[in-house]
Coordinates of C-alpha atoms in Angstrom, one line a residue:
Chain G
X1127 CA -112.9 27.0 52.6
X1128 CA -112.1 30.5 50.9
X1129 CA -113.3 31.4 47.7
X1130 CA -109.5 31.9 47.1
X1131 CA -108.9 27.9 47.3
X1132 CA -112.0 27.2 45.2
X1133 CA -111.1 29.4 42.2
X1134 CA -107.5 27.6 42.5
X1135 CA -105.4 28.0 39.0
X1136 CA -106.5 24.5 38.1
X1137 CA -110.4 25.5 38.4
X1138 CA -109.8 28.6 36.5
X1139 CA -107.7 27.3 33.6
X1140 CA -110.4 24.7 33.0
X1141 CA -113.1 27.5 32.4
X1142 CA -111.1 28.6 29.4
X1143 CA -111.7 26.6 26.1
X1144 CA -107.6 27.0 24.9
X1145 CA -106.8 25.5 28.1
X1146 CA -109.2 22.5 27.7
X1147 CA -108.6 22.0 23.8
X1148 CA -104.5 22.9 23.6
X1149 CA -103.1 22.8 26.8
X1150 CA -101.5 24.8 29.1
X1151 CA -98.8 25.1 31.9
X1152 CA -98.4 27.7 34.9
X1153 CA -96.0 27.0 37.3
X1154 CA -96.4 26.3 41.0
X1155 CA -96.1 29.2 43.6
X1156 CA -96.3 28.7 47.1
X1157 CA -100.0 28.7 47.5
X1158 CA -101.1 26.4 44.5
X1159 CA -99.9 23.8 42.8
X1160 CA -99.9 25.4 39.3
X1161 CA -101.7 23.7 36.3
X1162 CA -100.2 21.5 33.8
X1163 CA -102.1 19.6 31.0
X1164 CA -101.0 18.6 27.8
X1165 CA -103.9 19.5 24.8
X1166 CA -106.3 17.0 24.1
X1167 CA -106.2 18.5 19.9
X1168 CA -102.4 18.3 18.8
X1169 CA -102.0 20.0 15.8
X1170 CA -99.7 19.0 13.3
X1171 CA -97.6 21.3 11.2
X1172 CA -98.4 22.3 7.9
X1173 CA -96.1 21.7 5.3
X1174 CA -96.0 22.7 1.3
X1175 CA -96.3 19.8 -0.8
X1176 CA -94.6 21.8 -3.4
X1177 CA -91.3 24.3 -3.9
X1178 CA -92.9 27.8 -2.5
X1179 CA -91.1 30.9 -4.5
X1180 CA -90.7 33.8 -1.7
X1181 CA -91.3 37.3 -3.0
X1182 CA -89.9 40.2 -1.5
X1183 CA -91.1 44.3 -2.1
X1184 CA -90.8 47.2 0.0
X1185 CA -92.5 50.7 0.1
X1186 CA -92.8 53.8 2.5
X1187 CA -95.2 53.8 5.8
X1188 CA -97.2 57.0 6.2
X1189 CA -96.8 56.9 9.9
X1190 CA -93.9 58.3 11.5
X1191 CA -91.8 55.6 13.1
X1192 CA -92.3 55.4 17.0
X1193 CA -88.8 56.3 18.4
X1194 CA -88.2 59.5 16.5
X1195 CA -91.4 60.6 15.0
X1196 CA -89.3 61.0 11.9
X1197 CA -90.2 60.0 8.6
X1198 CA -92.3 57.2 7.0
X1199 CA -90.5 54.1 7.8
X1200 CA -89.9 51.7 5.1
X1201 CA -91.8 48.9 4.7
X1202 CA -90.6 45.4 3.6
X1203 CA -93.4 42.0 2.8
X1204 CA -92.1 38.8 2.2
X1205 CA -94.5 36.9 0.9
X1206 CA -95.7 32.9 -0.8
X1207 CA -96.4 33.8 -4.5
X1208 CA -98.8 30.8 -4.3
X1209 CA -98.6 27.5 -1.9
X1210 CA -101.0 24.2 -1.0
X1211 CA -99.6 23.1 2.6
X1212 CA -101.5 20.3 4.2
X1213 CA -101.3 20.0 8.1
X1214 CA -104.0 18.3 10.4
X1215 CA -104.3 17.0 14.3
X1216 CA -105.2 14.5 16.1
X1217 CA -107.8 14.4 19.2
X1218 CA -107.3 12.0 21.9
X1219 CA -110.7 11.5 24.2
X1220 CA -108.7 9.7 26.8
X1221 CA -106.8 13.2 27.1
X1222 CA -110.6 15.1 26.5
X1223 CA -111.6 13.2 29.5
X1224 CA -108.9 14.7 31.5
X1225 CA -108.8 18.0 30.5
X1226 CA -113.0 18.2 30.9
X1227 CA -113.3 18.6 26.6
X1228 CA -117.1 19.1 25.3
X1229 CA -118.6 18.1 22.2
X1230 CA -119.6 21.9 21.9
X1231 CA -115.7 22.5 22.5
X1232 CA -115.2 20.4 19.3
X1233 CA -117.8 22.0 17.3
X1234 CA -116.1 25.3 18.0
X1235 CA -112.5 24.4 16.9
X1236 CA -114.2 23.0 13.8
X1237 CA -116.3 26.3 13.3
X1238 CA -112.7 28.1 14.2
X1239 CA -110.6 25.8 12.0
X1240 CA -112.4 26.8 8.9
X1241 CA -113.9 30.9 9.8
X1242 CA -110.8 32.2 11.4
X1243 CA -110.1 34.2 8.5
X1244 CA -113.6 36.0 9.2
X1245 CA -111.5 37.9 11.9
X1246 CA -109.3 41.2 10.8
X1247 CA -106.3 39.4 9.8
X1248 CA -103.2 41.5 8.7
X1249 CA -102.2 42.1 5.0
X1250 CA -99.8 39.8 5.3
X1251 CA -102.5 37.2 6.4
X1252 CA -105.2 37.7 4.2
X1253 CA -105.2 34.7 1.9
X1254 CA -104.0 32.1 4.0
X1255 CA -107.4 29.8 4.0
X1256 CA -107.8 26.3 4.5
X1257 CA -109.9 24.9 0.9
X1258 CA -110.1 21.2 2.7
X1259 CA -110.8 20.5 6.1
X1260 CA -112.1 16.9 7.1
X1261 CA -112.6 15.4 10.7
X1262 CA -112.3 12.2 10.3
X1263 CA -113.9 10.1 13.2
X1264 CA -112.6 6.6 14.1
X1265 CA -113.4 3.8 16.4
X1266 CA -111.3 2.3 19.0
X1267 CA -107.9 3.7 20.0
X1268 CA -106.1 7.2 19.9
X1269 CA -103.8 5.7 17.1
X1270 CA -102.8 8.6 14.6
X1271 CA -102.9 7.7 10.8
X1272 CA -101.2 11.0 9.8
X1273 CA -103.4 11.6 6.7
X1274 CA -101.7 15.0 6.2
X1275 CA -98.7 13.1 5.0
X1276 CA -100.5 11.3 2.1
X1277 CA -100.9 14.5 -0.8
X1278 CA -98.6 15.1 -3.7
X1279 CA -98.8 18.1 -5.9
X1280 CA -97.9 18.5 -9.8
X1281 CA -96.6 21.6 -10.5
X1282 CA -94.8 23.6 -12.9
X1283 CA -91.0 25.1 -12.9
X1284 CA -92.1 28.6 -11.3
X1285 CA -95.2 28.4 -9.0
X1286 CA -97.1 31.6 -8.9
X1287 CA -100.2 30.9 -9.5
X1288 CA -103.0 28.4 -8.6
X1289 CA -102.9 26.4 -12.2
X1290 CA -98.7 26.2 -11.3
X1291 CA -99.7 23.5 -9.1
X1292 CA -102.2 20.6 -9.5
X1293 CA -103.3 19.0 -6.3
X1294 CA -103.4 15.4 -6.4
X1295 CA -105.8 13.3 -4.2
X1296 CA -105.4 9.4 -4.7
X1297 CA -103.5 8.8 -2.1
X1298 CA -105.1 10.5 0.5
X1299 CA -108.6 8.8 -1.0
X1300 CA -106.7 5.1 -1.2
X1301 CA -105.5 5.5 2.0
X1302 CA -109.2 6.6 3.8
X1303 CA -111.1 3.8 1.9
X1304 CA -108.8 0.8 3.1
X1305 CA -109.1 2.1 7.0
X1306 CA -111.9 -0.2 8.3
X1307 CA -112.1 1.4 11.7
X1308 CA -113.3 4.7 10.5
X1309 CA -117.2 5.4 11.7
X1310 CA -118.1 9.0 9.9
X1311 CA -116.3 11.9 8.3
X1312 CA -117.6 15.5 8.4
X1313 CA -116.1 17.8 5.7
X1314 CA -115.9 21.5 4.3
X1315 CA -114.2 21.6 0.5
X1316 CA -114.0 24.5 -1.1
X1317 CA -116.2 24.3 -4.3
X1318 CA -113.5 24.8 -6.6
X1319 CA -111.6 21.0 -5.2
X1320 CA -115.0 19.6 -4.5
X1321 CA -114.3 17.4 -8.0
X1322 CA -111.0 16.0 -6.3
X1323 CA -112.7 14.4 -3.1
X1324 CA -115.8 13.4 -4.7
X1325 CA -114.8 9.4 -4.5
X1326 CA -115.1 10.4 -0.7
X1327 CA -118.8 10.7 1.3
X1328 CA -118.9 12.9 4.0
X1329 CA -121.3 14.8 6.4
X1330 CA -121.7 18.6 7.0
X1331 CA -118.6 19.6 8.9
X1332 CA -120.8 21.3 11.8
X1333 CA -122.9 17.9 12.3
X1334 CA -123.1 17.8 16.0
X1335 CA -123.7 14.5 18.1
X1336 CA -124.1 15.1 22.2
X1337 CA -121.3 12.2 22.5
X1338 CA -118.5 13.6 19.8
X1339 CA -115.8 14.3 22.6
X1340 CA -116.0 10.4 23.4
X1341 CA -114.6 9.5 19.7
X1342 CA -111.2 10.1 18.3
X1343 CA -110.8 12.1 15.5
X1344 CA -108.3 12.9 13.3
X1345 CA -108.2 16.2 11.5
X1346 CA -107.0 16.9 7.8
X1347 CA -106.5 20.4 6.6
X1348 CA -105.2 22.0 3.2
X1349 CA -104.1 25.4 3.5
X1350 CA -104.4 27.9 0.3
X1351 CA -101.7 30.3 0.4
X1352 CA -102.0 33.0 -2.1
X1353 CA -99.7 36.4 -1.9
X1354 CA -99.2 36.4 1.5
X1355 CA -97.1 35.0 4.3
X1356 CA -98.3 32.4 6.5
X1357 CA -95.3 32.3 9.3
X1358 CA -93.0 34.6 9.3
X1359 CA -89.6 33.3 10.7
X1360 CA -88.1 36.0 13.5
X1361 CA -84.9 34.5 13.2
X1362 CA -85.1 35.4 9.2
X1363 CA -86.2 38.5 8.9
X1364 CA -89.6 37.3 8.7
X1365 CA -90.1 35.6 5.6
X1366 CA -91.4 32.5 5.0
X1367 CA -90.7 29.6 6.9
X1368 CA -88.5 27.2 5.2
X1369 CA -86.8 23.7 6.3
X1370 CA -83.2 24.4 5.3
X1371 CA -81.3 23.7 2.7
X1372 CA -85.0 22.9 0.9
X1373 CA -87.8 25.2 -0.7
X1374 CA -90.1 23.5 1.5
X1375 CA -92.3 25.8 3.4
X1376 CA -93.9 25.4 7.0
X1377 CA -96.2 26.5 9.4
X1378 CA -95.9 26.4 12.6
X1379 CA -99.1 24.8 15.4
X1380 CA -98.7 27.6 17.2
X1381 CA -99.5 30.3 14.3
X1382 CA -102.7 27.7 13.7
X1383 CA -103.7 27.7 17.4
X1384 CA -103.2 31.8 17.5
X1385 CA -105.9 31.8 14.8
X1386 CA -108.4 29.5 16.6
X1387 CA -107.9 31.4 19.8
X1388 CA -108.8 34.6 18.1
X1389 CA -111.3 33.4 16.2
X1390 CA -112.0 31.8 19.9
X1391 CA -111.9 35.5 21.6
X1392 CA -112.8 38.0 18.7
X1393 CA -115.9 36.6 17.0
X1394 CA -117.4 34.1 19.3
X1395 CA -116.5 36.1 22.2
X1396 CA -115.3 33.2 24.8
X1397 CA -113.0 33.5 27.4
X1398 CA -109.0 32.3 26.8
X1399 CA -105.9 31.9 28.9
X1400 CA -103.5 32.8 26.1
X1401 CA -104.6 35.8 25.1
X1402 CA -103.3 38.7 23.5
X1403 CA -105.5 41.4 24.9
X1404 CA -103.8 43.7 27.1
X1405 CA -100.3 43.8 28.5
X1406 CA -97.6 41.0 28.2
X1407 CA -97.5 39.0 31.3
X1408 CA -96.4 35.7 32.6
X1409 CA -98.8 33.0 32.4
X1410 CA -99.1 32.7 35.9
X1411 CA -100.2 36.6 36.2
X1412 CA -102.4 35.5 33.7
X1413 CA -103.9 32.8 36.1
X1414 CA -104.0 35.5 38.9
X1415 CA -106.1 37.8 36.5
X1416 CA -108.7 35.2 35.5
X1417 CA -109.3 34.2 39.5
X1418 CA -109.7 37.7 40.5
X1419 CA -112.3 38.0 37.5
X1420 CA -114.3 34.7 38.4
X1421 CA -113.9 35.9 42.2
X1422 CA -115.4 39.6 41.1
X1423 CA -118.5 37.5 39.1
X1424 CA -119.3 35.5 42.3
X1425 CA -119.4 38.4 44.4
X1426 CA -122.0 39.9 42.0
X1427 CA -124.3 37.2 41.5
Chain H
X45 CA -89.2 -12.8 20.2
X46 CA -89.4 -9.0 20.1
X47 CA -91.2 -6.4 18.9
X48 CA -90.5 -4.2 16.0
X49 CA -92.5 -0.9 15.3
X50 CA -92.0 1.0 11.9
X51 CA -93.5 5.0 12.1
X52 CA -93.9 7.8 10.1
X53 CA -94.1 11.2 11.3
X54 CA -92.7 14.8 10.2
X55 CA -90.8 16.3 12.9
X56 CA -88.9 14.8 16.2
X57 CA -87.8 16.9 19.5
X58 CA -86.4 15.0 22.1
X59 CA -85.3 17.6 24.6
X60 CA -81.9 17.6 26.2
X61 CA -81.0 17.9 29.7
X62 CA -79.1 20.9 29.4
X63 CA -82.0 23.0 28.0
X64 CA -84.1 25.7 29.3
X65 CA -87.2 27.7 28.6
X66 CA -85.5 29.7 26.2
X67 CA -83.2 27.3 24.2
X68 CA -84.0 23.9 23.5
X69 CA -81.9 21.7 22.0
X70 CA -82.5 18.2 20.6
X71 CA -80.8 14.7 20.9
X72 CA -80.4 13.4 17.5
X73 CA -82.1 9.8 18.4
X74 CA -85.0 9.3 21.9
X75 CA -83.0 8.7 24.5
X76 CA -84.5 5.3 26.6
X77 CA -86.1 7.4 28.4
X78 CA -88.5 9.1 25.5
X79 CA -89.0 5.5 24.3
X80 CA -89.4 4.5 27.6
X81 CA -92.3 7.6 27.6
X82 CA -94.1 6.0 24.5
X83 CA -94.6 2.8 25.7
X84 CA -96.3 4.5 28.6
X85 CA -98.8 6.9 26.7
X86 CA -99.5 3.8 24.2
X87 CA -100.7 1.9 28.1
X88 CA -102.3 5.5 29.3
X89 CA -99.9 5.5 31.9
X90 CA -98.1 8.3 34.0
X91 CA -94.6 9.2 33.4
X92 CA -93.4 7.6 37.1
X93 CA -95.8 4.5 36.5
X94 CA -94.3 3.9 33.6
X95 CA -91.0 3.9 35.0
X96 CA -91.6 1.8 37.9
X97 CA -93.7 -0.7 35.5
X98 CA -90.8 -1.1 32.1
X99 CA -87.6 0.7 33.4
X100 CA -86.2 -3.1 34.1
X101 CA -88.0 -5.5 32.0
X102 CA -87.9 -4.1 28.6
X103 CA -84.5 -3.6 26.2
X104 CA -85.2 -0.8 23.8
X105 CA -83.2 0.0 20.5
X106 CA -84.1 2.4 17.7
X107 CA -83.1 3.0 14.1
X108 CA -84.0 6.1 11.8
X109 CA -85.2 4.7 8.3
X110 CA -84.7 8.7 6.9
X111 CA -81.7 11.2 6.4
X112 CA -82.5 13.8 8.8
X113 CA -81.4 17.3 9.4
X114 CA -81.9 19.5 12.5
X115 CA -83.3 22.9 12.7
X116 CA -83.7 25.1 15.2
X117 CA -87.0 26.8 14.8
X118 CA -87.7 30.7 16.5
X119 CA -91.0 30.8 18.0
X120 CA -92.9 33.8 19.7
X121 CA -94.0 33.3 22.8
X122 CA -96.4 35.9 24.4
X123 CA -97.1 34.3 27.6
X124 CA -93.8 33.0 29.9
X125 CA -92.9 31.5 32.6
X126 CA -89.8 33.5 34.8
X127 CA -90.3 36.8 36.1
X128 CA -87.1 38.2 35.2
X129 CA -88.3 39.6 31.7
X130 CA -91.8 41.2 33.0
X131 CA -92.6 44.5 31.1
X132 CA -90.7 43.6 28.2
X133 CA -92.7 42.4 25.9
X134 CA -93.1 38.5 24.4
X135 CA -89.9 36.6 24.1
X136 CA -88.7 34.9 20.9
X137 CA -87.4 31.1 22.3
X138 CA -85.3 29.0 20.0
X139 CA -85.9 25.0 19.2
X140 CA -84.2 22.5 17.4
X141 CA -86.5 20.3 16.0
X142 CA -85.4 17.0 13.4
X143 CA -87.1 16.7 9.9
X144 CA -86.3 14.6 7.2
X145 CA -83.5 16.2 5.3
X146 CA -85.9 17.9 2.7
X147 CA -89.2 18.7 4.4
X148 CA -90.3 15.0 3.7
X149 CA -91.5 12.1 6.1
X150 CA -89.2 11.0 9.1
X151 CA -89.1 7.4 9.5
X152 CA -87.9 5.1 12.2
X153 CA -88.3 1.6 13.8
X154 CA -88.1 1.0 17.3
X155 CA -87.1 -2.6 18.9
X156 CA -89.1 -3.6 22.0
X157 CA -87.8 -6.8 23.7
X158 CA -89.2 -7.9 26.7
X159 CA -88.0 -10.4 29.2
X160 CA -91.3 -11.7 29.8
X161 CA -93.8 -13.2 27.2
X162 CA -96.8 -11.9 28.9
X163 CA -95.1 -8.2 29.1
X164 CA -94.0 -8.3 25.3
X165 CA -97.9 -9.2 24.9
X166 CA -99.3 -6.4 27.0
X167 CA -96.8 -3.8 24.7
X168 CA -97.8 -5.5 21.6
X169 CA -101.7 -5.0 22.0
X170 CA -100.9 -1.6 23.7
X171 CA -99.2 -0.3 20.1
X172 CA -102.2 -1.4 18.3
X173 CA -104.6 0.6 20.7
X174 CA -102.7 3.5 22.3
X175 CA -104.8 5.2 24.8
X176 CA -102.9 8.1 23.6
X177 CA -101.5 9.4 20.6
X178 CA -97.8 8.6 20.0
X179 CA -95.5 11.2 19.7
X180 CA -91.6 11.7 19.1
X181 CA -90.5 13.3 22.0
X182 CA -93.2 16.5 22.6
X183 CA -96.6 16.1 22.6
X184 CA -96.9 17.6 19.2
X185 CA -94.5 15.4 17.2
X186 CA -97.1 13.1 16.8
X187 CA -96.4 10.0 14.7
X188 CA -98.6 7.3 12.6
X189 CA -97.4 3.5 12.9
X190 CA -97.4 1.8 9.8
X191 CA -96.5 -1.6 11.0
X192 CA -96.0 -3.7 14.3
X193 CA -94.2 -7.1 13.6
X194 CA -93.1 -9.2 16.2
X195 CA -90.0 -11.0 15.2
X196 CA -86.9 -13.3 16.8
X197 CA -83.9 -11.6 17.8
X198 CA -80.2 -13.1 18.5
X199 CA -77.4 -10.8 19.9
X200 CA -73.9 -10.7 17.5
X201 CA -71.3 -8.7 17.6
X202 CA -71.1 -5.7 15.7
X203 CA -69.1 -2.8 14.9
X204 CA -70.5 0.3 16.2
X205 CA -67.0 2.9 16.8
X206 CA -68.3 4.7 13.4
X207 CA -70.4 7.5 14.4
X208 CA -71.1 10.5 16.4
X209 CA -71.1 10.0 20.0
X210 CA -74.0 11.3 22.4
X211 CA -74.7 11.2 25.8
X212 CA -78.2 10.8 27.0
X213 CA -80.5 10.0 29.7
X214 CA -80.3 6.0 29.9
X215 CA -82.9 6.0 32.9
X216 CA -84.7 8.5 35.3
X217 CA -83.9 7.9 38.7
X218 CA -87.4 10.2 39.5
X219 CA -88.7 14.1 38.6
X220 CA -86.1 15.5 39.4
X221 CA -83.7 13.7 41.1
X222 CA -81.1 12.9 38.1
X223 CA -80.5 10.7 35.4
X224 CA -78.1 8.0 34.6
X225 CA -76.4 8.5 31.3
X226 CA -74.9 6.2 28.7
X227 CA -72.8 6.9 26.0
X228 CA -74.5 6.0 22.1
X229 CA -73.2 6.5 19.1
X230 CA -75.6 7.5 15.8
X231 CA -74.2 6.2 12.9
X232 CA -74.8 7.2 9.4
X233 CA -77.4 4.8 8.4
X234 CA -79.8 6.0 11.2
X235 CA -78.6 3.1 13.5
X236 CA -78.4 3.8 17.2
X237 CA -75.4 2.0 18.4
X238 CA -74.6 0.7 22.5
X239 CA -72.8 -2.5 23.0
X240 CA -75.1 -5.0 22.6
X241 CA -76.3 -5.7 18.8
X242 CA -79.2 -7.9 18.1
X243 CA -80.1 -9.1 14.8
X244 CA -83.8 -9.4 13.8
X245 CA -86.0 -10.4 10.5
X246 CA -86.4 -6.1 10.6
X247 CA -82.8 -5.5 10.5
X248 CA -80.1 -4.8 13.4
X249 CA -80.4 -3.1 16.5
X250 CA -78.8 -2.0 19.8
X251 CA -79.9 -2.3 23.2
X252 CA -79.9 1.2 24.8

C-alpha cells in the first residue's frame, strides 16, 4: 500500500478538529472517494430578542485605495447600537462517534465558544461577546429542546444602550427545572447577569470528564452586541442582518463557526481544513495540501 | 391510529431540485421526501435505508402552525467546490431559507400514519429518542418537539383547489437516479394539501 492511499482525504480531514466538530464535504476525484460528514455540533442561529436600531457613519481611509493609489477611500460602518441575541447548538454523540469527536474536542469548542474574542478581531467585531454560555448535558437521546428559543427581553422605545433592554430569564429557568433527563450543566455568566441565572446550579464551564463526547449536550449562548456589527449582509451593503420586513437581527452559524475556527487556528494553534490562511482554493485543493503536509511529516520522522 | 408530532424550530430549508451550489432555493413545505429523511435520522438510519425501510408503509402529511416568510440569505463562502472560479477569490452563494414572518418561532405538525401497528410503534418510540437531532430540511435547521400524540384518523373529503401549487419530490427512486413528483398545494393556513384529507383529534391533514 502507498503512503498516498493511507493519507486518503478521509484520513486527513479526520486529523482536523473543524472537520470532526462541523463537518465537511470534498468531492470525489478519480482516485478517492472524497469526504462527506455532516458536523456532530450544529449550531443554531442567533437571533435578537429585541428591535436592533442600525447606525450608519462614514469617514476617510488614510490608505490609498488599491486600484488607483489615489486618495483615502471613504469608509462606511454599519453598526448594532446595542443587541442581546441568544443562539445555541446541539451535539449529537451518535454523529461524534462517526466523525471520531473527543472529549478534549469538546473542551476546546467550549474554551473557543466563550475566548474567541481574545483573537484580533476587526473594529467592527470588537464587542460582539457571548455574557451566557451553558452546556447543558442530558441523558438518553439526541432530542433538541431548543433552549435558545425560551428568552424575552424588556426594552425601551429606542435601544441604545444596555439599560434599553432588560433581559428576562423565567422562562428559560422554568423550562431547565421541569426537564428530568438532564444529568449536569457547566456554565460561564458574565458577572454582571450572574443575579439573573442564580435559581440555576451549574459547574465550571471547562469541567472535563474523559467520557463527555458519549453525552448529548445542548448548548445555550447569549450574545452581547455593543457598537458593532455582528454579520454583515453582502447582499446589503453589509449592515446588519435583518429578517425582512422585521427589526429582528441575525447571525449567521457560519460567522459563529469562523470564530471558533480562528480561535481554533490563531490562539491554540491546531490544525483546520477551512481555513483562511493563504490563497483561496477549492476544498478539495485544500485536501490535496493537507496530505502532501502529513506525507512531508512521515517522511521526516 | 396515527401519529401526530408538534415542533418548534427557527428556520426551515428544504432544498429544491433545481438548485445548485450557488443558488439554493426552498420548497415552501418538506417534500415526502425530507419527512421521509426525519423519520430516518430520528431511527439512525441512512438516507437509502430509510427509503427501502418507510417509502411504502408510512402516509406522511404536514401542517405549518406559523405565518412564514422566505428569505434568501447571502453567505460567504471561502472554500468551494467547481474549479471554474479558481483564483478568484471566495464566492458569495445565495439561500432561501423560511422563518416565521417576524424573526419568531416556526411551528409545524407532521402526521405519521403507518399501515402497520408494530411500524407506527417503532416511529413513535423513535421520535421520543432520536439517535439524531431532527432538523428541517439541512442539518442545521434543527428543531425541538414539543409534543408526540398518537391519535385516530378517518379520511373526508376536503376542499384543497385554494392555494399555491408546488411540485416536489414525492419519492426517490435512488442518489441520483430521479425523483417522482406530485403536485401539492400550500394553503394559507399552513395546510399542505394532496387528495386525500384525513381528519384527526390534532386537526386535518393530507396524505403526500
Amino acid at each position: 500500500m502507498t503512503k498516498k492511499t493511507v493519507n486518503n482525504v478521509e484520513n486527513t480531514m479526520r486529523e482536523r478538529i473543524d472537520v470532526r466538530i462541523f463537518g465537511a464535504l470534498v468531492t470525489e476525484s478519480k482516485t478517492d472517494q472524497g469526504y462527506t460528514g455532516i458536523g456532530a455540533i450544529q449550531i443554531y442561529d442567533p437571533f435578537s430578542i429585541h428591535p436592533i436600531e442600525i447606525e450608519e457613519t462614514s469617514g476617510t481611509s488614510a490608505f490609498s485605495s488599491a486600484s488607483d493609489k489615489g486618495q483615502g477611500t471613504f469608509a462606511s460602518h454599519k453598526f448594532v447600537k446595542y443587541g442581546l441575541y441568544t443562539g445555541g447548538g446541539i451535539y449529537s454523540p451518535a454523529r461524534g462517534k462517526m466523525n471520531g469527536v473527543t472529549s478534549e474536542d469538546l473542551y476546546n469548542f467550549d474554551d473557543a465558544m466563550i475566548n474567541y474574542n481574545a483573537i484580533g478581531k476587526t473594529v467592527s467585531k470588537k464587542h460582539v461577546q457571548p455574557i451566557a454560555y451553558f452546556r447543558i448535558i442530558r441523558n438518553g437521546s439526541s432530542n433538541s429542546k431548543r433552549y435558545d428559543l425560551y428568552f424575552d427581553a424588556e426594552y425601551n422605545e429606542s435601544i441604545s444602550f444596555h439599560y434599553d433592554v432588560k433581559l428576562n430569564t423565567q422562562r428559560f429557568i422554568d423550562k431547565i427545572k421541569a426537564d428530568k433527563n438532564i444529568s449536569e450543566i457547566r456554565g460561564y455568566v458574565d458577572e454582571r447577569f450572574e443575579n439573573l441565572f442564580s435559581d440555576i446550579e451549574y459547574n465550571e464551564i471547562h469541567d472535563y470528564k474523559e467520557d463527555d463526547h458519549e453525552k448529548m449536550s445542548e448548548y445555550v449562548v447569549i450574545y452581547e452586541v455593543i457598537m458593532s456589527n455582528p454579520n454583515g449582509n453582502p447582499d446589503d451593503d453589509n449592515r446588519p442582518r435583518l429578517i425582512k420586513d422585521s427589526d429582528i437581527g441575525f447571525i449567521t452559524n457560519e460567522r459563529i463557526k469562523r470564530f471558533v475556527r480562528d480561535y481554533w487556528e490563531k490562539v491554540l494553534g491546531l490544525s483546520i481544513f477551512i481555513s483562511r490562511q493563504g490563497n483561496v482554493v477549492t476544498a478539495r485543493e485544500r485536501a490535496e495540501q493537507l496530505m502532501k503536509e502529513m506525507d512531508k511529516d512521515g517522511d521526516s520522522d | 391510529m396515527a401519529i401526530v408530532i408538534n415542533f418548534i424550530g427557527r428556520k426551515a430549508f428544504f432544498k429544491t431540485v433545481n438548485s445548485n451550489h450557488s443558488t439554493c432555493f426552498t420548497y415552501p413545505a418538506p417534500p415526502r421526501t425530507s419527512l421521509l429523511g426525519m423519520i430516518g435520522a430520528a431511527k439512525g438510519l441512512n438516507f437509502k435505508d430509510t427509503l427501502d425501510r418507510y417509502q411504502n408503509i408510512v402516509d406522511i402529511g404536514f401542517k405549518w402552525d406559523s405565518e412564514n416568510t422566505t428569505q434568501i440569505i447571502v453567505k460567504k463562502n471561502i472554500k468551494y467546490e467547481g474549479k471554474s472560479f479558481v483564483d478568484k477569490g471566495s464566492t458569495l452563494d445565495g439561500y432561501e431559507y423560511i422563518f416565521e414572518k417576524k424573526g419568531g418561532v416556526l411551528k409545524g405538525k407532521i402526521y405519521i400514519n403507518c399501515k402497520d401497528k408494530s411500524i407506527e410503534d417503532e416511529i413513535y418510540n423513535a421520535f421520543n429518542n432520536p439517535v439524531f437531532p431532527l432538523c428541517l430540511g439541512s442539518a442545521e435547521c434543527v428543531i425541538a418537539i414539543e409534543e408526540i400524540n398518537r391519535c385516530n384518523s378517518i379520511k373526508i373529503d376536503g376542499e384543497y383547489n385554494k392555494g399555491e401549487m408546488y411540485n416536489a419530490p414525492r419519492m426517490s427512486k435512488g442518489y441520483r437516479k430521479g425523483y417522482d413528483f406530485k403536485e401539492y398545494i400550500l394553503r394559507k393556513d399552513g395546510l399542505v394539501i394532496t387528495d386525500n384529507f384525513v381528519r384527526t383529534d390534532y386537526g386535518e391533514f393530507c396524505v403526500m
